[in-house]
Every structure is written in structure tokens, then in C-alpha cells.
Amino acid sequence: MGSATSELPSHRTPLNDTAETGLKIVVVGGFGVGKTTLVRSVSEIRPLNTEEVMTQAGVGVDETSAVAAKTTTTVAFDFGRISLNDRMVLYLFGAPGQERFWFLWDRLFSGTLGAVVLVDTRRMDDSWYAIDRLEHHRTPFVVAVNRFDEDTDRYSLDEIRQALALPAHVPMVDCDARVRHSGKDVLITLVNHLHDMAIAEETTL
Amino acid sequence: MMRKPVDTGDPDRLYTVTGGRSRADESFDLVTLIVSESGPVPGMQSEHARILELCRHPTAVVEIAAELMLPVMVVRILLGDLQDTGRITARHPRAARSVASLPDSALLQEVLHGLRNL
């Protein structure tokens, strides 16, 4: 490479030149549950936002309609970044969990290590669809309950597990998405879960 | 070619940036890391030049899209051009396989170690 005549934007911290492996984790949950807050609290860059344009035909939503082939849908998603070491960099994607966005997931988030379902106990309904789809796709996930100060009802994790009809093997954790070490604990809970599953898979082979 | 970011809601302008193409190279994952192999040259399309500037250091496809304020699909098309002419190389993710398959435990152990050290 020749000498740099134009600098990178000042807000952007470049990755180490030895970075070679990108990894993905998706944070999913209802509107306003704190997905972006969680991404922000653990990301080494300010969360960025990008978009994807997809034609309806391209995602198989309505392949029979000639009109649908000309319809494009734009979906925005937030992401953050964590450099794990000199070679590995983890990207966290905050994705809307509602039914109408699900068509994105296969396309954009295939190959994710796993998912965090962020739950707000005041609006647990928002989580059902996401959990259902993750189970359907056999994407490993953990449930993180975002406890706000005003979360006075304090449903226990067991009560929430019941309400969400979560199987016993799905880990649950309390968190405060605003706090870095709390967000970090959520990710560790997920990766621990994945690691246990991988070990179990490897020992049965 | 104008340098200002494309209004991503406007298909006409996306059409201009990609020269009318709508088929992207799907081999570029969101977290594929792109590295420039040469600098921009005069006369190059401004979006191509910006990508080469950004990727002096490894940069994920999704970060390129965010920085250029272009949809991921459009960035994939532009990256395909640059790869075809040898101006970039791609470091594809090791772990991105089918949705349901797990990476090996050694990789996950390394991820855990990295997270604990944050």
C-alpha cells in the first residue's frame, strides 16, 4: 500500500491488520427493549446502523406475484464490534424480532454463533415470536431479562421461564443492558452455552 | 459519479451506483473482512475508491456499508468489482456455516477467553 493521503474518519477505530476471522451474535427482542443499549454497552465502536434492500421475490415471500418482484423492502439494523484478540473480531447485531422482519434473518444472519433474546418483563409478548423462530431454525440462544430501575414487579427468572414456555436447557440471565460488565456477562452466558453444546456434540461423534 | 451518499430508499440512485446491476456476490458475508491490495487510482468510481481507502486495514462488509451509507447488497456488488480486478482480498468467516451447526469447541473457547478479558 502507498502512503495514505486520506485519513480514515476520526471516529472509526480500525481493526488490527492481523484480524482474519469475523464472528456474529444476534441480539433480538421487541421494540424498545434495549437491544441497541446492550450493543452500545459492550461495543468498542459506537453502534453503527446499516440497511439492506431486498426484493420480495428474492426472499421467497411471494414468488408467484410479478408485482412483488418489483417491490423492495429496506430494513435497518444496528451493530457493534468487539475485538476478541489479534485475529478474531465479534460483531453484535441488534435485530428487530417482530414477525414482519423475520424474512431477513436467514439471509443476513446465517452463520451466527447464537442469539440473545432480550426480554422486557413489561412486554413479554414481544419475545414469543423470536423464541419460536429461533427454536424452529435450531439457532442456540439464551434469554436475558433486561431489568430496569422501574421494573418493580420483579418476576423471577422461573416465572419468566414459565411465561415464555422456555425449555429447561435454555439459559436465562438477569442483566442491565446499560452496564458494560452486565452486557459482557450475557455474552459469556451465551458462549458458555454454545461451548457446552459443542463439547457434547463432539463427545458423541 | 457523485460522491454524496445514496438515499437508500431510492432505487433509482442505487441503480446508478451499481450501474444497473442487482445481483450481488453472495460470498461476501456481513462479517467477511475486506483488505485493499492497492490504492485508489484516478478515474475510479468514487464508491470503489472509498472502499479501497477504508480497507487499508481489514474492514467487515457491514462496516463498509455503514461508512458508505449504502445498503449491504450494493456494497456486495461493488466488492465483487474490486475482487474481480484484484484490488481487494476477502477473509471469509470460519464459523459461518449453516444456521444449525455449531463451530468447534476450540474456537468457542477462544471466544470465551476474549470476552472474559474485555
CSV table of C-alpha atoms in Angstrom, one decimal:
chain,number,residue,atom,x,y,z
A,1,MET,CA,0.0,0.0,0.0
A,2,GLY,CA,1.2,3.5,-0.8
A,3,SER,CA,1.2,6.3,1.7
A,4,ALA,CA,-2.2,7.3,3.0
A,5,THR,CA,-3.2,10.6,1.5
A,6,SER,CA,-6.7,10.5,3.0
A,7,GLU,CA,-7.2,9.6,6.6
A,8,LEU,CA,-9.9,7.3,8.0
A,9,PRO,CA,-12.9,9.1,9.6
A,10,SER,CA,-11.7,10.1,13.0
A,11,HIS,CA,-14.4,8.3,14.9
A,12,ARG,CA,-13.6,5.0,13.3
A,13,THR,CA,-11.1,2.7,15.0
A,14,PRO,CA,-9.5,0.4,12.5
A,15,LEU,CA,-9.2,-3.3,13.2
A,16,ASN,CA,-5.8,-4.8,13.8
A,17,ASP,CA,-4.1,-5.8,10.5
A,18,THR,CA,-3.9,-9.4,11.7
A,19,ALA,CA,-7.7,-9.7,12.0
A,20,GLU,CA,-8.8,-12.6,10.0
A,21,THR,CA,-12.0,-14.1,11.4
A,22,GLY,CA,-15.3,-12.4,11.8
A,23,LEU,CA,-17.9,-13.8,14.1
A,24,LYS,CA,-21.6,-12.9,14.6
A,25,ILE,CA,-24.0,-12.9,17.5
A,26,VAL,CA,-27.5,-11.5,17.1
A,27,VAL,CA,-29.4,-9.6,19.8
A,28,VAL,CA,-33.1,-9.9,19.2
A,29,GLY,CA,-36.2,-8.5,21.0
A,30,GLY,CA,-39.2,-6.3,20.8
A,31,PHE,CA,-39.2,-2.6,20.1
A,32,GLY,CA,-37.5,-0.5,22.8
A,33,VAL,CA,-36.4,-3.5,24.9
A,34,GLY,CA,-32.8,-2.2,24.9
A,35,LYS,CA,-31.1,-4.1,22.0
A,36,THR,CA,-29.1,-1.1,20.9
A,37,THR,CA,-28.3,-0.2,24.5
A,38,LEU,CA,-26.8,-3.6,25.0
A,39,VAL,CA,-24.8,-3.4,21.8
A,40,ARG,CA,-23.6,0.0,22.8
A,41,SER,CA,-22.5,-1.0,26.3
A,42,VAL,CA,-20.2,-3.8,25.0
A,43,SER,CA,-19.1,-2.4,21.6
A,44,GLU,CA,-15.7,-0.9,21.1
A,45,ILE,CA,-17.1,1.4,18.4
A,46,ARG,CA,-20.2,3.5,18.7
A,47,PRO,CA,-23.0,1.4,17.3
A,48,LEU,CA,-23.4,1.8,13.6
A,49,ASN,CA,-26.5,1.4,11.5
A,50,THR,CA,-26.9,0.0,8.1
A,51,GLU,CA,-29.5,-1.2,5.7
A,52,GLU,CA,-30.4,-3.9,3.4
A,53,VAL,CA,-32.6,-3.7,0.4
A,54,MET,CA,-34.3,-6.8,-0.6
A,55,THR,CA,-36.8,-7.6,-3.2
A,56,GLN,CA,-39.8,-9.6,-2.1
A,57,ALA,CA,-39.1,-12.1,-4.8
A,58,GLY,CA,-35.6,-12.5,-3.7
A,59,VAL,CA,-36.6,-13.7,-0.2
A,60,GLY,CA,-39.3,-16.0,-1.3
A,61,VAL,CA,-42.1,-14.1,0.4
A,62,ASP,CA,-44.3,-14.0,-2.6
A,63,GLU,CA,-42.6,-15.7,-5.6
A,64,THR,CA,-45.7,-16.1,-7.7
A,65,SER,CA,-46.6,-12.4,-8.0
A,66,ALA,CA,-45.0,-10.4,-10.8
A,67,VAL,CA,-45.8,-7.2,-8.9
A,68,ALA,CA,-43.9,-8.5,-5.8
A,69,ALA,CA,-40.7,-8.9,-7.9
A,70,LYS,CA,-40.5,-5.2,-8.2
A,71,THR,CA,-41.2,-4.4,-4.6
A,72,THR,CA,-38.2,-3.7,-2.5
A,73,THR,CA,-38.0,-3.6,1.3
A,74,THR,CA,-35.4,-1.8,3.3
A,75,VAL,CA,-34.6,-3.0,6.7
A,76,ALA,CA,-32.2,-1.2,9.0
A,77,PHE,CA,-30.2,-2.9,11.7
A,78,ASP,CA,-27.6,-1.7,14.3
A,79,PHE,CA,-24.4,-3.4,15.0
A,80,GLY,CA,-21.3,-3.1,17.3
A,81,ARG,CA,-17.9,-4.7,17.4
A,82,ILE,CA,-15.7,-6.4,19.9
A,83,SER,CA,-12.1,-7.3,19.1
A,84,LEU,CA,-11.6,-10.6,20.9
A,85,ASN,CA,-7.9,-10.9,20.2
A,86,ASP,CA,-5.5,-10.1,17.3
A,87,ARG,CA,-7.2,-12.4,14.9
A,88,MET,CA,-10.9,-12.7,16.0
A,89,VAL,CA,-13.5,-9.9,15.9
A,90,LEU,CA,-17.1,-10.4,17.0
A,91,TYR,CA,-19.9,-8.4,15.6
A,92,LEU,CA,-23.2,-7.9,17.5
A,93,PHE,CA,-26.3,-7.3,15.5
A,94,GLY,CA,-29.4,-5.8,17.0
A,95,ALA,CA,-32.3,-7.1,15.0
A,96,PRO,CA,-36.0,-6.5,15.3
A,97,GLY,CA,-37.8,-9.6,16.5
A,98,GLN,CA,-41.2,-8.9,15.2
A,99,GLU,CA,-42.8,-11.2,12.7
A,100,ARG,CA,-42.6,-8.9,9.8
A,101,PHE,CA,-38.8,-8.7,9.9
A,102,TRP,CA,-38.1,-12.4,10.2
A,103,PHE,CA,-37.6,-12.9,6.5
A,104,LEU,CA,-34.3,-11.1,6.9
A,105,TRP,CA,-32.8,-13.4,9.4
A,106,ASP,CA,-31.9,-16.4,7.2
A,107,ARG,CA,-30.3,-14.1,4.6
A,108,LEU,CA,-28.4,-11.7,6.9
A,109,PHE,CA,-27.7,-13.7,10.0
A,110,SER,CA,-26.9,-17.2,8.8
A,111,GLY,CA,-23.7,-18.4,10.4
A,112,THR,CA,-24.3,-16.6,13.7
A,113,LEU,CA,-22.8,-18.3,16.7
A,114,GLY,CA,-26.1,-17.9,18.5
A,115,ALA,CA,-28.6,-15.3,19.7
A,116,VAL,CA,-29.5,-13.3,22.8
A,117,VAL,CA,-33.2,-12.8,23.3
A,118,LEU,CA,-33.6,-9.6,25.3
A,119,VAL,CA,-36.8,-9.6,27.3
A,120,ASP,CA,-38.6,-6.7,29.0
A,121,THR,CA,-41.0,-8.2,31.6
A,122,ARG,CA,-43.5,-5.4,30.9
A,123,ARG,CA,-43.8,-6.6,27.3
A,124,MET,CA,-43.1,-10.3,27.2
A,125,ASP,CA,-45.4,-10.9,24.3
A,126,ASP,CA,-42.8,-9.3,22.0
A,127,SER,CA,-40.4,-12.2,22.8
A,128,TRP,CA,-42.6,-15.1,21.8
A,129,TYR,CA,-42.2,-14.8,18.1
A,130,ALA,CA,-38.5,-14.5,18.2
A,131,ILE,CA,-38.1,-17.5,20.5
A,132,ASP,CA,-40.4,-19.6,18.3
A,133,ARG,CA,-38.4,-18.8,15.2
A,134,LEU,CA,-35.0,-19.4,16.9
A,135,GLU,CA,-36.2,-22.8,18.0
A,136,HIS,CA,-37.5,-23.5,14.5
A,137,HIS,CA,-34.2,-22.7,13.0
A,138,ARG,CA,-32.3,-24.5,15.8
A,139,THR,CA,-30.3,-21.4,16.5
A,140,PRO,CA,-28.9,-21.7,20.0
A,141,PHE,CA,-29.9,-18.8,22.3
A,142,VAL,CA,-30.1,-17.5,25.8
A,143,VAL,CA,-32.7,-15.3,27.3
A,144,ALA,CA,-31.5,-12.1,29.0
A,145,VAL,CA,-34.1,-10.2,31.2
A,146,ASN,CA,-33.4,-6.5,31.0
A,147,ARG,CA,-34.1,-5.2,34.5
A,148,PHE,CA,-34.9,-1.5,34.5
A,149,ASP,CA,-34.9,0.5,37.7
A,150,GLU,CA,-38.7,0.8,37.4
A,151,ASP,CA,-39.0,-2.9,37.0
A,152,THR,CA,-40.8,-3.2,40.3
A,153,ASP,CA,-42.7,-6.3,39.7
A,154,ARG,CA,-39.6,-8.3,39.6
A,155,TYR,CA,-40.9,-11.5,38.2
A,156,SER,CA,-38.4,-14.2,39.0
A,157,LEU,CA,-36.5,-16.0,36.2
A,158,ASP,CA,-38.5,-19.1,36.9
A,159,GLU,CA,-41.8,-17.2,36.4
A,160,ILE,CA,-40.5,-15.7,33.2
A,161,ARG,CA,-39.3,-19.2,32.0
A,162,GLN,CA,-42.9,-20.4,32.6
A,163,ALA,CA,-44.5,-17.5,30.9
A,164,LEU,CA,-42.3,-17.9,27.8
A,165,ALA,CA,-42.6,-21.7,27.9
A,166,LEU,CA,-38.8,-22.0,27.7
A,167,PRO,CA,-37.3,-25.4,27.8
A,168,ALA,CA,-35.1,-26.1,30.9
A,169,HIS,CA,-31.9,-26.2,28.8
A,170,VAL,CA,-32.1,-22.6,27.6
A,171,PRO,CA,-30.0,-20.5,30.0
A,172,MET,CA,-31.6,-17.4,31.5
A,173,VAL,CA,-29.8,-14.4,33.0
A,174,ASP,CA,-30.7,-11.1,34.5
A,175,CYS,CA,-29.0,-8.0,33.1
A,176,ASP,CA,-28.9,-4.3,32.9
A,177,ALA,CA,-28.3,-3.6,29.3
A,178,ARG,CA,-26.8,-0.2,30.1
A,179,VAL,CA,-23.9,-1.6,32.1
A,180,ARG,CA,-20.9,-2.9,30.3
A,181,HIS,CA,-20.0,-5.8,32.6
A,182,SER,CA,-23.6,-6.9,32.7
A,183,GLY,CA,-23.8,-7.0,28.9
A,184,LYS,CA,-20.5,-8.8,28.8
A,185,ASP,CA,-21.9,-11.4,31.2
A,186,VAL,CA,-24.8,-12.0,28.9
A,187,LEU,CA,-22.5,-12.8,26.0
A,188,ILE,CA,-20.4,-15.0,28.2
A,189,THR,CA,-23.5,-16.9,29.2
A,190,LEU,CA,-24.4,-17.5,25.6
A,191,VAL,CA,-20.9,-18.6,24.5
A,192,ASN,CA,-20.6,-20.8,27.6
A,193,HIS,CA,-23.9,-22.4,26.5
A,194,LEU,CA,-22.6,-22.9,22.9
A,195,HIS,CA,-19.3,-24.3,24.2
A,196,ASP,CA,-21.2,-26.9,26.4
A,197,MET,CA,-23.3,-27.8,23.4
A,198,ALA,CA,-20.2,-28.2,21.1
A,199,ILE,CA,-18.4,-30.3,23.7
A,200,ALA,CA,-21.5,-32.6,24.0
A,201,GLU,CA,-21.7,-32.8,20.2
A,202,GLU,CA,-18.0,-33.6,19.9
A,203,THR,CA,-18.1,-36.4,22.5
A,204,THR,CA,-21.0,-38.2,20.9
A,205,LEU,CA,-19.3,-38.3,17.5
B,1,MET,CA,-20.4,9.9,-10.3
B,2,MET,CA,-21.4,11.9,-7.4
B,3,ARG,CA,-19.7,11.4,-4.1
B,4,LYS,CA,-22.7,12.1,-1.8
B,5,PRO,CA,-24.3,9.2,-0.1
B,6,VAL,CA,-27.1,7.5,-1.8
B,7,ASP,CA,-30.6,7.9,-0.5
B,8,THR,CA,-31.1,4.2,0.3
B,9,GLY,CA,-34.8,4.4,-0.1
B,10,ASP,CA,-34.5,5.4,-3.7
B,11,PRO,CA,-34.0,2.6,-6.1
B,12,ASP,CA,-33.0,4.9,-9.0
B,13,ARG,CA,-30.0,6.2,-7.2
B,14,LEU,CA,-28.9,2.7,-6.2
B,15,TYR,CA,-29.2,1.8,-9.8
B,16,THR,CA,-26.8,4.5,-10.7
B,17,VAL,CA,-24.2,3.4,-8.1
B,18,THR,CA,-24.2,-0.2,-9.3
B,19,GLY,CA,-24.6,0.6,-13.0
B,20,GLY,CA,-27.9,-1.1,-13.1
B,21,ARG,CA,-26.8,-4.3,-11.6
B,22,SER,CA,-28.9,-6.0,-8.9
B,23,ARG,CA,-27.1,-9.4,-8.4
B,24,ALA,CA,-24.7,-9.3,-5.6
B,25,ASP,CA,-21.8,-11.7,-4.9
B,26,GLU,CA,-23.3,-13.7,-2.0
B,27,SER,CA,-19.9,-15.0,-0.9
B,28,PHE,CA,-19.4,-11.7,0.9
B,29,ASP,CA,-20.8,-12.4,4.4
B,30,LEU,CA,-21.7,-9.4,6.6
B,31,VAL,CA,-18.6,-10.2,8.7
B,32,THR,CA,-16.2,-11.1,5.8
B,33,LEU,CA,-13.1,-8.9,6.3
B,34,ILE,CA,-12.0,-7.0,3.3
B,35,VAL,CA,-8.4,-5.8,2.7
B,36,SER,CA,-7.2,-3.5,0.0
B,37,GLU,CA,-4.4,-4.8,-2.2
B,38,SER,CA,-3.8,-1.4,-3.9
B,39,GLY,CA,-4.8,2.2,-3.5
B,40,PRO,CA,-7.5,4.1,-5.5
B,41,VAL,CA,-6.5,5.3,-9.0
B,42,PRO,CA,-7.7,8.4,-10.8
B,43,GLY,CA,-10.9,7.9,-12.7
B,44,MET,CA,-12.1,5.2,-10.4
B,45,GLN,CA,-15.8,5.3,-9.3
B,46,SER,CA,-15.9,7.2,-6.1
B,47,GLU,CA,-17.5,4.3,-4.1
B,48,HIS,CA,-14.8,2.0,-5.2
B,49,ALA,CA,-12.1,4.5,-4.2
B,50,ARG,CA,-13.7,4.9,-0.8
B,51,ILE,CA,-13.8,1.2,-0.2
B,52,LEU,CA,-10.1,0.9,-1.0
B,53,GLU,CA,-9.4,3.8,1.4
B,54,LEU,CA,-11.4,2.2,4.2
B,55,CYS,CA,-9.9,-1.2,3.7
B,56,ARG,CA,-6.3,-0.2,4.2
B,57,HIS,CA,-7.0,-2.1,7.4
B,58,PRO,CA,-9.3,-5.1,7.5
B,59,THR,CA,-12.9,-3.9,7.5
B,60,ALA,CA,-16.0,-6.0,7.7
B,61,VAL,CA,-18.6,-5.8,4.9
B,62,VAL,CA,-21.2,-4.5,7.3
B,63,GLU,CA,-18.9,-1.7,8.4
B,64,ILE,CA,-18.2,-0.7,4.8
B,65,ALA,CA,-21.9,-0.5,4.2
B,66,ALA,CA,-22.4,1.7,7.3
B,67,GLU,CA,-19.5,4.0,6.5
B,68,LEU,CA,-20.6,4.5,2.8
B,69,MET,CA,-24.3,4.7,3.9
B,70,LEU,CA,-25.1,2.1,1.2
B,71,PRO,CA,-27.2,-1.0,1.6
B,72,VAL,CA,-25.3,-4.2,2.1
B,73,MET,CA,-26.5,-5.6,-1.2
B,74,VAL,CA,-25.0,-2.6,-3.1
B,75,VAL,CA,-21.7,-2.9,-1.3
B,76,ARG,CA,-21.5,-6.6,-2.2
B,77,ILE,CA,-21.8,-5.6,-5.9
B,78,LEU,CA,-19.0,-3.1,-5.6
B,79,LEU,CA,-16.8,-5.5,-3.7
B,80,GLY,CA,-17.3,-8.0,-6.5
B,81,ASP,CA,-15.9,-5.5,-9.0
B,82,LEU,CA,-12.9,-4.9,-6.8
B,83,GLN,CA,-12.2,-8.5,-6.2
B,84,ASP,CA,-12.5,-9.3,-9.9
B,85,THR,CA,-9.7,-6.8,-10.6
B,86,GLY,CA,-7.6,-8.0,-7.8
B,87,ARG,CA,-7.8,-4.8,-5.8
B,88,ILE,CA,-9.1,-6.4,-2.6
B,89,THR,CA,-8.9,-9.7,-0.9
B,90,ALA,CA,-11.5,-11.2,1.3
B,91,ARG,CA,-11.0,-13.0,4.6
B,92,HIS,CA,-14.1,-15.2,4.9
B,93,PRO,CA,-15.5,-16.2,8.3
B,94,ARG,CA,-14.6,-19.6,9.5
B,95,ALA,CA,-17.7,-20.0,11.6
B,96,ALA,CA,-20.3,-19.0,9.1
B,97,ARG,CA,-21.8,-22.3,8.0
B,98,SER,CA,-25.4,-23.5,8.0
B,99,VAL,CA,-27.7,-22.0,10.6
B,100,ALA,CA,-27.9,-25.0,12.8
B,101,SER,CA,-24.3,-26.1,13.0
B,102,LEU,CA,-22.0,-25.2,15.9
B,103,PRO,CA,-18.4,-24.2,15.5
B,104,ASP,CA,-15.9,-26.4,17.2
B,105,SER,CA,-15.3,-26.1,20.9
B,106,ALA,CA,-11.7,-24.8,20.5
B,107,LEU,CA,-13.0,-21.7,18.6
B,108,LEU,CA,-15.7,-21.1,21.2
B,109,GLN,CA,-13.1,-21.4,24.0
B,110,GLU,CA,-11.1,-18.7,22.3
B,111,VAL,CA,-14.2,-16.5,22.0
B,112,LEU,CA,-14.9,-17.0,25.7
B,113,HIS,CA,-11.3,-16.2,26.6
B,114,GLY,CA,-11.6,-13.0,24.6
B,115,LEU,CA,-14.9,-12.0,26.2
B,116,ARG,CA,-13.6,-12.6,29.7
B,117,ASN,CA,-10.6,-10.4,29.0
B,118,LEU,CA,-12.7,-7.4,28.0
